[in-house]
mmCIF file of C-alpha atoms in Angstrom:
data_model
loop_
_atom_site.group_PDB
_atom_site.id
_atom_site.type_symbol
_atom_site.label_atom_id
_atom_site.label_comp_id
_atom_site.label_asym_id
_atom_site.label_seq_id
_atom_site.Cartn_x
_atom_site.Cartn_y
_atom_site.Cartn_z
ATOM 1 C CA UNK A 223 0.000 0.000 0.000
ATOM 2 C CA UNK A 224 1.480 3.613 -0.589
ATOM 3 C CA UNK A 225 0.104 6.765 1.079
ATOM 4 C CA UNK A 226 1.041 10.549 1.149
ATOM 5 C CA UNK A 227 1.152 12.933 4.106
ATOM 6 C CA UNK A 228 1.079 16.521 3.630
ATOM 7 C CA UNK A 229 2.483 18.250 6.436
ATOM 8 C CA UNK A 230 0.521 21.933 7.215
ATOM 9 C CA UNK A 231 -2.660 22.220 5.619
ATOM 10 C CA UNK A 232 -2.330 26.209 5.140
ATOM 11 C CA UNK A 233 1.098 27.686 4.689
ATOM 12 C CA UNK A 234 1.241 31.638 4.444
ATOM 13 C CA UNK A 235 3.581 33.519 3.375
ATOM 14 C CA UNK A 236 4.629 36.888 1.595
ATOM 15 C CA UNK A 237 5.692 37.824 -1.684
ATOM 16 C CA UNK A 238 9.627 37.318 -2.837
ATOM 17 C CA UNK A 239 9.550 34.785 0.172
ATOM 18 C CA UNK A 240 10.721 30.714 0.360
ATOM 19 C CA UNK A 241 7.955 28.911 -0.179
ATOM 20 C CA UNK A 242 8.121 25.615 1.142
ATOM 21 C CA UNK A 243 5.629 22.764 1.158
ATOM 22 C CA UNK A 244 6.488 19.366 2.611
ATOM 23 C CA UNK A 245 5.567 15.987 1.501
ATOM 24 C CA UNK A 246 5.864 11.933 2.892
ATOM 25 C CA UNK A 247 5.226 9.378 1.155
ATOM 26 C CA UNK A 248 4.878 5.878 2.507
ATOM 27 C CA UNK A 249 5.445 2.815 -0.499
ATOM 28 C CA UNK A 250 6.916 -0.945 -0.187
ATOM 29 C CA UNK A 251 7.831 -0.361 -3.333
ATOM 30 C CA UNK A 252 10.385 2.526 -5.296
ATOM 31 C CA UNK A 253 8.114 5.558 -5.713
ATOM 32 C CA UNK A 254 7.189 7.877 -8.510
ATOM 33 C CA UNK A 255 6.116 11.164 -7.124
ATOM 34 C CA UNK A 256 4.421 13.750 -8.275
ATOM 35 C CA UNK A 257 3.439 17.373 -6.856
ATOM 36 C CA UNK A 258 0.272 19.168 -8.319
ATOM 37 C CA UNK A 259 -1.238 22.560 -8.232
ATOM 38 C CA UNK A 260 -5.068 23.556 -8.558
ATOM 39 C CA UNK A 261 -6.302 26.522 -8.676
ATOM 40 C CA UNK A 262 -9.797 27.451 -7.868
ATOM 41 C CA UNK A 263 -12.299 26.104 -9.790
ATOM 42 C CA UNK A 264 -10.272 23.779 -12.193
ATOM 43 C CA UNK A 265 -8.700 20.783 -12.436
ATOM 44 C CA UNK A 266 -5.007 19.903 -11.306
ATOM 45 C CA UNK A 267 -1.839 20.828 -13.586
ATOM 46 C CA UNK A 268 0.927 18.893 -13.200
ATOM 47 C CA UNK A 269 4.009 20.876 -12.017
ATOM 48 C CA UNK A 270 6.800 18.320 -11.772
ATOM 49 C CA UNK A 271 7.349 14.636 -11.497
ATOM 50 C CA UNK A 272 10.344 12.090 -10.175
ATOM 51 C CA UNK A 273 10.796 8.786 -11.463
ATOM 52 C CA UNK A 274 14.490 7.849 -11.494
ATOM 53 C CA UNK A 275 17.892 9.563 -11.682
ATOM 54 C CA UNK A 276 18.810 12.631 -10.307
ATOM 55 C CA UNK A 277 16.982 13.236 -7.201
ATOM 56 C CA UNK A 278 16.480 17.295 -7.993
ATOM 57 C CA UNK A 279 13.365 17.911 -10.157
ATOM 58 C CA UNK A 280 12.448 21.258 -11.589
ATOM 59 C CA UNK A 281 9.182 21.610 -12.363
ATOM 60 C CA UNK A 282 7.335 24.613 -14.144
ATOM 61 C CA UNK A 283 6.964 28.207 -12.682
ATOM 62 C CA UNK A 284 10.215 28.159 -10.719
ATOM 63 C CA UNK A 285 9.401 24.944 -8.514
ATOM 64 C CA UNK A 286 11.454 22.306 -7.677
ATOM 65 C CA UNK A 287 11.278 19.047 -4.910
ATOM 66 C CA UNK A 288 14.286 17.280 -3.992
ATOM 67 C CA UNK A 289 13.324 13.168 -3.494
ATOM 68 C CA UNK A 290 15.273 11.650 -0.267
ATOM 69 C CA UNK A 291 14.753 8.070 0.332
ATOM 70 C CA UNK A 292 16.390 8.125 3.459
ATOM 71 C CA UNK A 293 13.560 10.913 5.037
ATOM 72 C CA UNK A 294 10.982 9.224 2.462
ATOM 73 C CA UNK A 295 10.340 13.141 1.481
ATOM 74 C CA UNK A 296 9.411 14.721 -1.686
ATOM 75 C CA UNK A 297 8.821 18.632 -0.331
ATOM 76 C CA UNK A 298 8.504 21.824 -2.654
ATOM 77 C CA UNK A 299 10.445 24.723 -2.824
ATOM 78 C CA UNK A 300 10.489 28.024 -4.111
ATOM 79 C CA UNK A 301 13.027 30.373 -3.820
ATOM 80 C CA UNK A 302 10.623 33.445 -4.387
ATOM 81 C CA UNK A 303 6.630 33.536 -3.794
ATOM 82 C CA UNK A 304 4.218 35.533 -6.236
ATOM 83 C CA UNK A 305 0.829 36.377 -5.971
ATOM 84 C CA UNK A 306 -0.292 34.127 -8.798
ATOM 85 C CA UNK A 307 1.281 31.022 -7.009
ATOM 86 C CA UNK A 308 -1.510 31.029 -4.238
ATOM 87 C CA UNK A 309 -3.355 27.660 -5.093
ATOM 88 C CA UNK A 310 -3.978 24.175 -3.243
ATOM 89 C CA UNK A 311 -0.931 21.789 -3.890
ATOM 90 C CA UNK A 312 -1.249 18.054 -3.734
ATOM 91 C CA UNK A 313 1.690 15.739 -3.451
ATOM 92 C CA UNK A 314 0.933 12.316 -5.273
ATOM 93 C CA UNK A 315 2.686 8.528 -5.495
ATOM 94 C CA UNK A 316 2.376 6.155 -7.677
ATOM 95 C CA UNK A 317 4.206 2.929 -7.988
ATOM 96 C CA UNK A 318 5.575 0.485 -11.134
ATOM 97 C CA UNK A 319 3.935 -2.698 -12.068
ATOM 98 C CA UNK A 320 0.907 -3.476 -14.725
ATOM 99 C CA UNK A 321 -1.306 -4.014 -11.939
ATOM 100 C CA UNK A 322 -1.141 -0.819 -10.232
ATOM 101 C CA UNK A 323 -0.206 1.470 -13.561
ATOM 102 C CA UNK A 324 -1.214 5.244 -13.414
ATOM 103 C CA UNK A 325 -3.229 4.836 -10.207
ATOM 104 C CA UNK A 326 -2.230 8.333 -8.248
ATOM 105 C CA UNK A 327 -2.629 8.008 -4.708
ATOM 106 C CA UNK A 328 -2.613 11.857 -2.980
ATOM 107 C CA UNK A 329 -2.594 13.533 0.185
ATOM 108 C CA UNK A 330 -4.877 15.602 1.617
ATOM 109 C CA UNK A 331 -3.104 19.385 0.028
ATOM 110 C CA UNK A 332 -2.280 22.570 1.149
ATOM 111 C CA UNK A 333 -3.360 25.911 0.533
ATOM 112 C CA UNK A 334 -0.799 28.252 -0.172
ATOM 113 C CA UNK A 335 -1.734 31.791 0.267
ATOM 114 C CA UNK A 336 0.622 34.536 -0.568
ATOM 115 C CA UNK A 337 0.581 38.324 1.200
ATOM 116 C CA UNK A 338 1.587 41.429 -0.457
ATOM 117 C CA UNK B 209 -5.122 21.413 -28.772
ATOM 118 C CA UNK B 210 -8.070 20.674 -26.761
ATOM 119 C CA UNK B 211 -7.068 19.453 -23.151
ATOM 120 C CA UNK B 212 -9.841 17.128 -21.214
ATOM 121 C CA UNK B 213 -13.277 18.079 -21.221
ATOM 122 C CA UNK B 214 -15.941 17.096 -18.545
ATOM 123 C CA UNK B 215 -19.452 17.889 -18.718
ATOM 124 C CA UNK B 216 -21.881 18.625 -17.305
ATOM 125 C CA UNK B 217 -19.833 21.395 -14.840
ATOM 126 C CA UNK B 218 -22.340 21.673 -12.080
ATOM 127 C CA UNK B 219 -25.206 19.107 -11.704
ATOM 128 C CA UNK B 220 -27.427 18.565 -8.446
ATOM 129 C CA UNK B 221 -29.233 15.399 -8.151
ATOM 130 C CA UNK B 222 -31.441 13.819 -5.273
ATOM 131 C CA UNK B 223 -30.619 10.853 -2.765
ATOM 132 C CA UNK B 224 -31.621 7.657 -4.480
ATOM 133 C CA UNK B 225 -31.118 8.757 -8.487
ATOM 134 C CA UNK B 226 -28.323 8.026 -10.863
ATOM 135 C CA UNK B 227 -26.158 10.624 -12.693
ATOM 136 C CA UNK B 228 -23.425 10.122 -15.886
ATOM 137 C CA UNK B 229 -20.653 12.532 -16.417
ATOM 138 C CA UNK B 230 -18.468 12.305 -19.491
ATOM 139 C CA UNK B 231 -15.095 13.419 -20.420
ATOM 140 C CA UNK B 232 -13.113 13.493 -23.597
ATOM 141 C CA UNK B 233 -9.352 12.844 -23.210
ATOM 142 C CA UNK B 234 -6.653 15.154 -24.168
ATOM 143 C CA UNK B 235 -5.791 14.319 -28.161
ATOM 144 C CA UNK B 236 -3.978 11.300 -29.129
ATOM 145 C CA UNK B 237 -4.529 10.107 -25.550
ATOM 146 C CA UNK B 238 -6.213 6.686 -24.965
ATOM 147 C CA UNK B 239 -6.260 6.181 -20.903
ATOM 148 C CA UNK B 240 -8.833 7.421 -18.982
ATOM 149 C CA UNK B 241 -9.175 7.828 -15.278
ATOM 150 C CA UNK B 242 -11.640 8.934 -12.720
ATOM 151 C CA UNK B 243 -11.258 10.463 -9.186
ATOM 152 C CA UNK B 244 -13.507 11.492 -6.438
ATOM 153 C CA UNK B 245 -12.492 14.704 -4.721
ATOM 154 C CA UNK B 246 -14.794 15.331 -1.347
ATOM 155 C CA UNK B 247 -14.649 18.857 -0.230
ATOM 156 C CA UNK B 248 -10.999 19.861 1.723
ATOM 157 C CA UNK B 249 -9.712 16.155 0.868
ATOM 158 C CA UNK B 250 -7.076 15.482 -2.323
ATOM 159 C CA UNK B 251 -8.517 12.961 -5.075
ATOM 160 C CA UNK B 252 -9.582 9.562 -4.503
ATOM 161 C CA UNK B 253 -9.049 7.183 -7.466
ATOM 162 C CA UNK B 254 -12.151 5.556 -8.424
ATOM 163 C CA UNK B 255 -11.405 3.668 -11.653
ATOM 164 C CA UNK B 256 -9.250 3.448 -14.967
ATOM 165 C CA UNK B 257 -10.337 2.248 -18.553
ATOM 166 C CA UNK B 258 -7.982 1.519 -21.257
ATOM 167 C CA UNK B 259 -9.053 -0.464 -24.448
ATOM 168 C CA UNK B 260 -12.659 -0.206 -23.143
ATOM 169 C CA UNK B 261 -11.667 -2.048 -20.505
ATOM 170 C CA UNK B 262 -11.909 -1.419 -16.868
ATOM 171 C CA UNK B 263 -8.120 -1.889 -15.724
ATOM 172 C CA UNK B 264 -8.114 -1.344 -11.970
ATOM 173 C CA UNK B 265 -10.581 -0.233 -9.789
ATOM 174 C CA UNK B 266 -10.136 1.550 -6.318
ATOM 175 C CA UNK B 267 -12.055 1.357 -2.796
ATOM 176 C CA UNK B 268 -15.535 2.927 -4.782
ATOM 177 C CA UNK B 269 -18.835 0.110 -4.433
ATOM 178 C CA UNK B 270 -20.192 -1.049 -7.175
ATOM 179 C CA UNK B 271 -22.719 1.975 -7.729
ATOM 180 C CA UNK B 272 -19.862 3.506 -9.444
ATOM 181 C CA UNK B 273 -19.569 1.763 -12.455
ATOM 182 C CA UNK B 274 -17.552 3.667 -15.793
ATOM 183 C CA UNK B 275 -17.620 2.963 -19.457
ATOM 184 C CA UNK B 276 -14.992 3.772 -22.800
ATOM 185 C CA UNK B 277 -15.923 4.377 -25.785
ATOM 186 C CA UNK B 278 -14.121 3.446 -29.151
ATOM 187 C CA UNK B 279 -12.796 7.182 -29.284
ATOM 188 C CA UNK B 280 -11.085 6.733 -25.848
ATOM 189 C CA UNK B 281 -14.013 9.643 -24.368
ATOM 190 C CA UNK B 282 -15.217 7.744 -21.085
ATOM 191 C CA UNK B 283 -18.728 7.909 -18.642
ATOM 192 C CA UNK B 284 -18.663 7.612 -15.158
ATOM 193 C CA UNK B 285 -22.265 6.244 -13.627
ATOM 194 C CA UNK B 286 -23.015 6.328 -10.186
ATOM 195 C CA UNK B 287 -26.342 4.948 -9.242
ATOM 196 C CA UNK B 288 -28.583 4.700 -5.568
ATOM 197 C CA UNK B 289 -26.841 8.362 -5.335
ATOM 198 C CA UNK B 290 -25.954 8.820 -0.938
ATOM 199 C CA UNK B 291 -25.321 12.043 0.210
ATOM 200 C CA UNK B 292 -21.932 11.551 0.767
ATOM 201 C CA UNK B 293 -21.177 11.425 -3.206
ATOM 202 C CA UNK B 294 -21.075 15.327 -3.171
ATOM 203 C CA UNK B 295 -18.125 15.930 -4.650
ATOM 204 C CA UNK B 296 -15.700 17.648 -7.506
ATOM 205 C CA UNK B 297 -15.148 14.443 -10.048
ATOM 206 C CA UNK B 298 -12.113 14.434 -12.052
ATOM 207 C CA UNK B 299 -11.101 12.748 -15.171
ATOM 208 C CA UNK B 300 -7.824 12.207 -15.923
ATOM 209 C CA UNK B 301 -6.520 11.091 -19.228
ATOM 210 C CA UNK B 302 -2.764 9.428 -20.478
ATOM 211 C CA UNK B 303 -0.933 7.654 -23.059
ATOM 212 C CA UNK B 304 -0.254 4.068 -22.169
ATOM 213 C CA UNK B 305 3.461 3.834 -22.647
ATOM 214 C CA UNK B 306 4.170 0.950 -20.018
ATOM 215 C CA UNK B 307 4.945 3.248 -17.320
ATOM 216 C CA UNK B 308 3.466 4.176 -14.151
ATOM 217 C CA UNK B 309 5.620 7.770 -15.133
ATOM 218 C CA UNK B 310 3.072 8.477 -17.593
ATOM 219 C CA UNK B 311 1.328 12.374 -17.264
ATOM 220 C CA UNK B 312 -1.937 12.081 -16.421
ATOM 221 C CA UNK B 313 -3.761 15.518 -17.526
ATOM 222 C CA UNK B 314 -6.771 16.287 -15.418
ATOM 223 C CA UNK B 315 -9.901 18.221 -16.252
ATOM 224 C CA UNK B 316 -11.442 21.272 -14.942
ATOM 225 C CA UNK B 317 -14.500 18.251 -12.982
ATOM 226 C CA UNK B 318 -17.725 18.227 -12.499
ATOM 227 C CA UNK B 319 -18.985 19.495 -9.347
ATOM 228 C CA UNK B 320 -22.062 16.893 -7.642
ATOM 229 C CA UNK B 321 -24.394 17.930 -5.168
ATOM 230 C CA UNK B 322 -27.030 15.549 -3.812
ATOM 231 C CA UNK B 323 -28.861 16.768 -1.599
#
């Protein structure tokens, strides 16, 4: 069985700050993760993904998670917030294996609001 | 390029009737699958259909039952409708390529109420 926790359900913080959003995953098996962002009234947009290889993943609109196996973490960083980043972000796992292909299994999400 | 569609958007039903919502996958994409998201809770995965066929199926009862087409577009039924199946539904669609890595694309939902 695999699972995601997402640690915070809010995080605030201001504009040009870190933004940081953590993320554990639990899986018997080697994980793919994936962090997602929806914003009000759509669906979810996929902002990066890990599957092998290096363990730093950039992602779209200046994001980027690091993967460490040893903390079984996947969090998302930041270096600068903007307004337009304030969404709901969901962490996701999946594993390999015909049987349990494409199935996404999430955490709960956090809001991320952003102050002038 | 047309990304996924879902319709209807908004649709309130009753306790006790049965609702379909559709969605047409992204272009060239031939994977379809469907999550529950409850209010304040991330997506639950309900089903997936690939070559019309239901692949894998996740902790949903039978009243949710799905459907693919021959174009890849896909239904999701839900019959005996509870109160507790007010929710935003999402469709997600893919390319099979063989791994679990592949992008799933989501669609804007469509939001259930029962009341």
């Amino acid at each position: 069985a695999q699972s995601v926790t997402q640690l915070g359900s809010h995080v605030s913080v201001s504009e040009g700050a870190l933004v940081l959003l953590r993320c554990n995953y639990s899986s018997s098996v080697p994980p793919y993760l994936f962090w997602y962002v929806q914003y009000p009234n759509q669906g979810l947009q996929l902002l990066l993904k890990y599957t092998t290889g290096a363990t730093l993943v950039k992602g779209i609109n200046g994001f980027e998670a690091e993967f460490k196996k040893s903390e079984t973490s996947f969090h998302l960083t930041k270096p600068s917030a903007h307004m337009s980043d304030a969404a709901e972000y969901f962490c996701a796992v999946s594993n390999a294996g015909g049987t349990s292909y494409g199935k996404l299994t999430f955490g709960q999400g956090t809001i991320l609001t952003v102050h002038p | 390029d047309a990304g996924v569609t879902q319709s209807p958007t908004h649709l309130i039903k009753t306790r006790g009737q049965q609702v379909t919502l559709r969605c047409s996958p992204k272009s060239g994409h031939d994977t379809v699958s469907w999550y529950q998201q409850a209010l304040g809770q991330g997506p639950q995965f309900i089903f997936q259909y690939y070559e019309e066929e239901e692949r894998q199926r996740g902790n949903f009862p039978d009243r949710f039952s799905g459907h693919q087409f021959p174009n890849y577009s896909s239904e999701l039924n839900v019959n005996a409708l509870l109160l507790g199946d007010s929710a935003l539904y999402l469709c997600a669609s893919s390319l099979r390529t063989g791994g679990a890595t592949d992008t799933q694309y989501f669609g804007p939902g469509t939001r259930l109420t029962v009341l």
